[in-house]
Amino acid sequence: MRAYLPAYELTRPASLSEALRLMASAPGEWKPFAGGTDLMVLLEAGKLEHRKFFSIWHLKELSGIEETPTHITLGALTTYTELQSNAVMQREFPMLCQAASLTGAVAIQNRGTIGGNIANASPAADSPPALMVYNAELELISERGSRWVPYEGFHTGYKQMQMREDELISRVRLPREAETWKHYYRKVGTRRAQAISKICFAAVARVEGETIEEARISLGSVAPTVVNCAKTASLLRGRKIDADTVEAAQGELEKEIAPIDDLRS
């Protein structure tokens, strides 16, 4: 059943400062609306419970990809299409681009944003495992100012985040440190496209010869939040790549995740 449109309110602040002022005036009452790729699904299904939204799609302060010698910074409104078309992102953060290419269809990729994917707080989202292993940071802004928080630990439970009701995700910052590492990303779904993840895996490793010097592993859709498999990564450190290492890592990985049975698997 579709939602009743007159029951909802959508306003368009003229500026970012006006948007932040609106959030501060009634914390929790107004929520941001960017590409709308998740919210419109809920609206169409008659399951969109929140009623007051404000558009941020036009706010240039939340857009763009910036480069410095040490970091790449993505505006929260960076779309999946923009991620895929950026040469630096393709070269240094290929798993994030791969995740973007596997999210929905082209129309979704043109509208869906990196900030929205994070704020939607789904454990089955495609980009969070890559953000986790790339040591991403988030800038949260409000009328009171801004603060940077690590992406690891940002999601504290299903649909729960370390973000106050008057805060907005402004930027995502990625340290430029993994270009020479090995990257591996895989999403398993019912179909090759437009499918919610049954499992989503992202890992990077720095390998010298046959020895793993350092590794980072993250999985989505196997727990209430995206999981940083730190114990498995620690087990791999300093070990040679052989059958014993693979078996030991698999055993440790099973202890770090907690997948459930549901309608998808």
CSV table of C-alpha atoms in Angstrom, one decimal:
chain,number,residue,atom,x,y,z
A,1,MET,CA,0.0,0.0,0.0
A,2,ARG,CA,1.4,3.4,-0.9
A,3,ALA,CA,1.8,6.2,1.6
A,4,TYR,CA,-0.6,9.1,1.7
A,5,LEU,CA,1.5,12.0,0.3
A,6,PRO,CA,-0.3,14.9,1.9
A,7,ALA,CA,0.7,13.4,5.3
A,8,TYR,CA,4.3,14.2,4.6
A,9,GLU,CA,6.2,17.5,4.6
A,10,LEU,CA,9.3,18.2,2.5
A,11,THR,CA,11.0,21.6,2.7
A,12,ARG,CA,14.1,23.0,0.8
A,13,PRO,CA,16.4,25.1,3.0
A,14,ALA,CA,18.1,27.9,1.0
A,15,SER,CA,21.5,27.1,2.5
A,16,LEU,CA,23.5,24.6,4.7
A,17,SER,CA,23.3,27.0,7.7
A,18,GLU,CA,19.5,27.2,7.3
A,19,ALA,CA,19.3,23.4,7.2
A,20,LEU,CA,21.4,23.1,10.4
A,21,ARG,CA,19.3,25.7,12.0
A,22,LEU,CA,16.1,23.8,11.1
A,23,MET,CA,17.6,20.6,12.7
A,24,ALA,CA,18.6,22.5,15.8
A,25,SER,CA,15.2,24.1,16.3
A,26,ALA,CA,13.5,20.8,16.7
A,27,PRO,CA,16.0,17.9,17.2
A,28,GLY,CA,14.7,14.7,15.8
A,29,GLU,CA,11.7,16.3,14.1
A,30,TRP,CA,13.3,17.0,10.7
A,31,LYS,CA,15.4,14.5,8.8
A,32,PRO,CA,17.5,15.0,5.7
A,33,PHE,CA,16.5,13.8,2.3
A,34,ALA,CA,19.2,13.4,-0.3
A,35,GLY,CA,18.9,11.0,-3.2
A,36,GLY,CA,15.9,9.4,-1.6
A,37,THR,CA,16.7,5.9,-2.9
A,38,ASP,CA,15.9,4.2,0.4
A,39,LEU,CA,13.2,6.6,1.6
A,40,MET,CA,11.2,6.4,-1.6
A,41,VAL,CA,11.1,2.6,-1.3
A,42,LEU,CA,9.6,2.9,2.2
A,43,LEU,CA,7.2,5.6,1.0
A,44,GLU,CA,6.0,3.5,-1.9
A,45,ALA,CA,5.5,0.6,0.5
A,46,GLY,CA,3.6,2.7,3.0
A,47,LYS,CA,6.3,2.1,5.7
A,48,LEU,CA,7.9,5.5,5.9
A,49,GLU,CA,7.1,6.4,9.5
A,50,HIS,CA,8.9,9.7,9.8
A,51,ARG,CA,6.8,12.6,8.4
A,52,LYS,CA,9.1,15.7,8.1
A,53,PHE,CA,12.0,16.0,5.8
A,54,PHE,CA,14.3,18.6,4.3
A,55,SER,CA,16.1,18.4,1.0
A,56,ILE,CA,19.9,18.6,1.0
A,57,TRP,CA,20.4,17.5,-2.6
A,58,HIS,CA,21.2,21.1,-3.8
A,59,LEU,CA,23.7,22.0,-1.1
A,60,LYS,CA,27.1,22.4,-2.8
A,61,GLU,CA,29.0,22.3,0.5
A,62,LEU,CA,28.1,18.6,0.8
A,63,SER,CA,29.3,17.7,-2.7
A,64,GLY,CA,32.6,17.1,-4.5
A,65,ILE,CA,35.7,15.0,-4.2
A,66,GLU,CA,38.8,16.7,-2.8
A,67,GLU,CA,42.4,15.5,-2.9
A,68,THR,CA,45.4,16.3,-0.6
A,69,PRO,CA,48.7,14.4,-0.4
A,70,THR,CA,47.4,12.5,2.6
A,71,HIS,CA,43.7,12.1,2.1
A,72,ILE,CA,40.8,11.9,-0.3
A,73,THR,CA,37.6,13.6,1.0
A,74,LEU,CA,34.2,12.8,-0.3
A,75,GLY,CA,31.2,15.1,0.1
A,76,ALA,CA,28.3,13.2,1.7
A,77,LEU,CA,26.3,13.8,-1.5
A,78,THR,CA,28.9,12.1,-3.7
A,79,THR,CA,26.9,9.6,-5.8
A,80,TYR,CA,27.8,6.0,-6.7
A,81,THR,CA,28.3,7.1,-10.3
A,82,GLU,CA,30.7,9.9,-9.3
A,83,LEU,CA,32.7,7.4,-7.2
A,84,GLN,CA,33.0,5.0,-10.2
A,85,SER,CA,34.1,7.8,-12.6
A,86,ASN,CA,36.8,9.2,-10.4
A,87,ALA,CA,40.3,8.0,-11.5
A,88,VAL,CA,41.9,8.4,-8.1
A,89,MET,CA,39.1,6.5,-6.4
A,90,GLN,CA,39.4,3.7,-9.0
A,91,ARG,CA,43.2,3.5,-8.5
A,92,GLU,CA,43.5,3.8,-4.7
A,93,PHE,CA,40.1,2.7,-3.3
A,94,PRO,CA,38.9,0.2,-5.9
A,95,MET,CA,36.6,-1.7,-3.5
A,96,LEU,CA,34.5,1.4,-2.8
A,97,CYS,CA,34.1,1.8,-6.6
A,98,GLN,CA,33.2,-1.8,-6.9
A,99,ALA,CA,30.7,-1.5,-4.1
A,100,ALA,CA,29.2,1.5,-5.9
A,101,SER,CA,28.9,-0.5,-9.2
A,102,LEU,CA,27.0,-3.3,-7.4
A,103,THR,CA,24.5,-1.0,-5.7
A,104,GLY,CA,21.1,-1.1,-7.5
A,105,ALA,CA,20.8,-0.2,-11.1
A,106,VAL,CA,22.2,2.8,-13.0
A,107,ALA,CA,19.3,5.1,-11.9
A,108,ILE,CA,20.0,4.2,-8.3
A,109,GLN,CA,23.7,4.9,-8.7
A,110,ASN,CA,23.0,8.3,-10.2
A,111,ARG,CA,20.9,9.3,-7.2
A,112,GLY,CA,22.2,7.2,-4.3
A,113,THR,CA,24.9,8.9,-2.1
A,114,ILE,CA,27.7,7.7,0.1
A,115,GLY,CA,26.4,9.8,3.0
A,116,GLY,CA,22.9,8.3,2.6
A,117,ASN,CA,24.3,4.8,2.4
A,118,ILE,CA,26.0,5.3,5.8
A,119,ALA,CA,23.0,7.2,7.4
A,120,ASN,CA,20.6,4.5,6.3
A,121,ALA,CA,22.5,2.2,8.7
A,122,SER,CA,21.7,-1.1,7.1
A,123,PRO,CA,24.0,-4.0,8.0
A,124,ALA,CA,23.6,-5.2,4.4
A,125,ALA,CA,24.8,-2.0,2.7
A,126,ASP,CA,27.5,-2.4,0.1
A,127,SER,CA,29.9,0.4,0.9
A,128,PRO,CA,30.4,0.1,4.7
A,129,PRO,CA,32.8,-3.0,4.6
A,130,ALA,CA,35.1,-1.1,2.2
A,131,LEU,CA,34.9,2.1,4.3
A,132,MET,CA,35.8,0.0,7.4
A,133,VAL,CA,39.0,-1.5,5.9
A,134,TYR,CA,40.0,1.8,4.4
A,135,ASN,CA,39.9,3.4,7.9
A,136,ALA,CA,37.4,6.0,6.8
A,137,GLU,CA,36.4,9.0,9.1
A,138,LEU,CA,33.2,10.9,9.1
A,139,GLU,CA,32.6,14.6,9.6
A,140,LEU,CA,29.4,15.3,11.5
A,141,ILE,CA,28.2,18.9,11.5
A,142,SER,CA,25.6,20.9,13.4
A,143,GLU,CA,24.9,24.5,14.4
A,144,ARG,CA,27.3,23.8,17.3
A,145,GLY,CA,30.2,23.0,15.0
A,146,SER,CA,31.8,20.0,13.5
A,147,ARG,CA,33.6,16.8,14.7
A,148,TRP,CA,35.4,13.9,13.0
A,149,VAL,CA,34.7,10.4,14.2
A,150,PRO,CA,36.1,7.0,13.0
A,151,TYR,CA,33.7,5.1,10.8
A,152,GLU,CA,34.7,2.0,12.9
A,153,GLY,CA,32.2,2.0,15.8
A,154,PHE,CA,30.0,4.6,14.2
A,155,HIS,CA,27.2,2.1,13.9
A,156,THR,CA,26.4,0.9,17.4
A,157,GLY,CA,23.4,-1.4,16.6
A,158,TYR,CA,20.7,-2.1,14.0
A,159,LYS,CA,19.8,1.4,12.6
A,160,GLN,CA,21.7,3.0,15.5
A,161,MET,CA,24.6,5.5,15.1
A,162,GLN,CA,26.8,7.8,17.1
A,163,MET,CA,25.1,10.8,15.6
A,164,ARG,CA,23.1,13.3,17.5
A,165,GLU,CA,19.7,14.3,16.4
A,166,ASP,CA,20.8,17.8,15.2
A,167,GLU,CA,23.9,16.4,13.3
A,168,LEU,CA,24.3,15.8,9.6
A,169,ILE,CA,27.0,13.7,7.8
A,170,SER,CA,29.0,16.3,5.9
A,171,ARG,CA,32.1,14.5,4.5
A,172,VAL,CA,33.9,11.1,4.4
A,173,ARG,CA,37.7,11.2,4.7
A,174,LEU,CA,39.9,8.3,3.4
A,175,PRO,CA,43.7,8.1,4.2
A,176,ARG,CA,45.8,7.5,1.1
A,177,GLU,CA,47.8,4.5,2.4
A,178,ALA,CA,46.5,1.4,0.7
A,179,GLU,CA,47.3,1.9,-3.0
A,180,THR,CA,50.1,-0.7,-3.0
A,181,TRP,CA,48.1,-3.2,-0.9
A,182,LYS,CA,46.1,-6.1,-2.3
A,183,HIS,CA,42.4,-5.5,-2.3
A,184,TYR,CA,39.6,-8.0,-2.4
A,185,TYR,CA,35.8,-7.3,-2.4
A,186,ARG,CA,32.9,-9.6,-3.0
A,187,LYS,CA,29.2,-9.3,-2.7
A,188,VAL,CA,26.9,-12.3,-2.7
A,189,GLY,CA,23.2,-11.7,-3.5
A,190,THR,CA,20.3,-13.5,-5.1
A,191,ARG,CA,21.1,-11.8,-8.4
A,192,ARG,CA,24.1,-10.1,-9.9
A,193,ALA,CA,22.4,-6.7,-9.7
A,194,GLN,CA,19.7,-4.9,-7.7
A,195,ALA,CA,19.9,-7.4,-4.9
A,196,ILE,CA,20.4,-6.9,-1.2
A,197,SER,CA,23.6,-8.5,0.1
A,198,LYS,CA,23.4,-12.0,1.7
A,199,ILE,CA,27.0,-11.4,2.6
A,200,CYS,CA,29.5,-8.6,1.7
A,201,PHE,CA,33.3,-9.0,2.2
A,202,ALA,CA,36.1,-6.5,2.0
A,203,ALA,CA,39.7,-7.0,2.8
A,204,VAL,CA,43.1,-5.4,2.2
A,205,ALA,CA,46.5,-6.8,2.9
A,206,ARG,CA,50.1,-5.7,2.7
A,207,VAL,CA,52.2,-8.7,1.5
A,208,GLU,CA,56.0,-9.0,1.4
A,209,GLY,CA,57.1,-12.0,-0.5
A,210,GLU,CA,54.9,-14.8,0.8
A,211,THR,CA,54.3,-13.2,4.2
A,212,ILE,CA,51.2,-11.1,5.2
A,213,GLU,CA,52.6,-8.0,7.0
A,214,GLU,CA,49.2,-6.5,7.8
A,215,ALA,CA,45.6,-7.2,7.0
A,216,ARG,CA,42.2,-5.7,7.5
A,217,ILE,CA,38.9,-7.6,7.0
A,218,SER,CA,35.3,-6.4,7.3
A,219,LEU,CA,32.0,-8.1,6.6
A,220,GLY,CA,28.5,-6.9,6.1
A,221,SER,CA,25.1,-8.6,6.5
A,222,VAL,CA,26.5,-11.1,9.0
A,223,ALA,CA,25.6,-9.1,12.2
A,224,PRO,CA,23.5,-6.2,13.3
A,225,THR,CA,26.2,-3.8,12.1
A,226,VAL,CA,29.2,-4.1,9.7
A,227,VAL,CA,31.9,-6.1,11.4
A,228,ASN,CA,35.6,-5.3,11.7
A,229,CYS,CA,37.2,-8.8,12.0
A,230,ALA,CA,40.2,-7.6,13.9
A,231,LYS,CA,41.0,-11.0,15.5
A,232,THR,CA,41.2,-12.7,12.1
A,233,ALA,CA,43.4,-9.9,10.7
A,234,SER,CA,45.7,-10.1,13.8
A,235,LEU,CA,46.0,-13.9,13.3
A,236,LEU,CA,47.1,-13.4,9.7
A,237,ARG,CA,49.8,-10.9,10.6
A,238,GLY,CA,53.3,-12.3,10.0
A,239,ARG,CA,52.1,-15.6,8.6
A,240,LYS,CA,52.9,-17.1,5.3
A,241,ILE,CA,50.1,-17.6,2.8
A,242,ASP,CA,49.5,-21.4,2.9
A,243,ALA,CA,46.8,-23.9,3.6
A,244,ASP,CA,47.3,-23.8,7.4
A,245,THR,CA,47.0,-20.1,7.5
A,246,VAL,CA,43.8,-20.2,5.4
A,247,GLU,CA,42.3,-22.9,7.7
A,248,ALA,CA,43.2,-21.0,10.9
A,249,ALA,CA,41.8,-17.7,9.5
A,250,GLN,CA,38.5,-19.4,8.5
A,251,GLY,CA,38.1,-20.8,12.0
A,252,GLU,CA,38.7,-17.4,13.6
A,253,LEU,CA,36.4,-15.7,11.2
A,254,GLU,CA,33.5,-18.0,12.2
A,255,LYS,CA,33.9,-16.8,15.8
A,256,GLU,CA,33.7,-13.1,14.8
A,257,ILE,CA,30.5,-13.1,12.8
A,258,ALA,CA,26.9,-13.9,13.8
A,259,PRO,CA,24.8,-14.4,10.7
A,260,ILE,CA,21.1,-15.1,11.1
A,261,ASP,CA,18.6,-17.1,9.0
A,262,ASP,CA,16.0,-14.8,7.3
A,263,LEU,CA,14.0,-14.6,4.1
A,264,ARG,CA,17.1,-14.0,2.0
A,265,SER,CA,19.2,-17.0,3.3
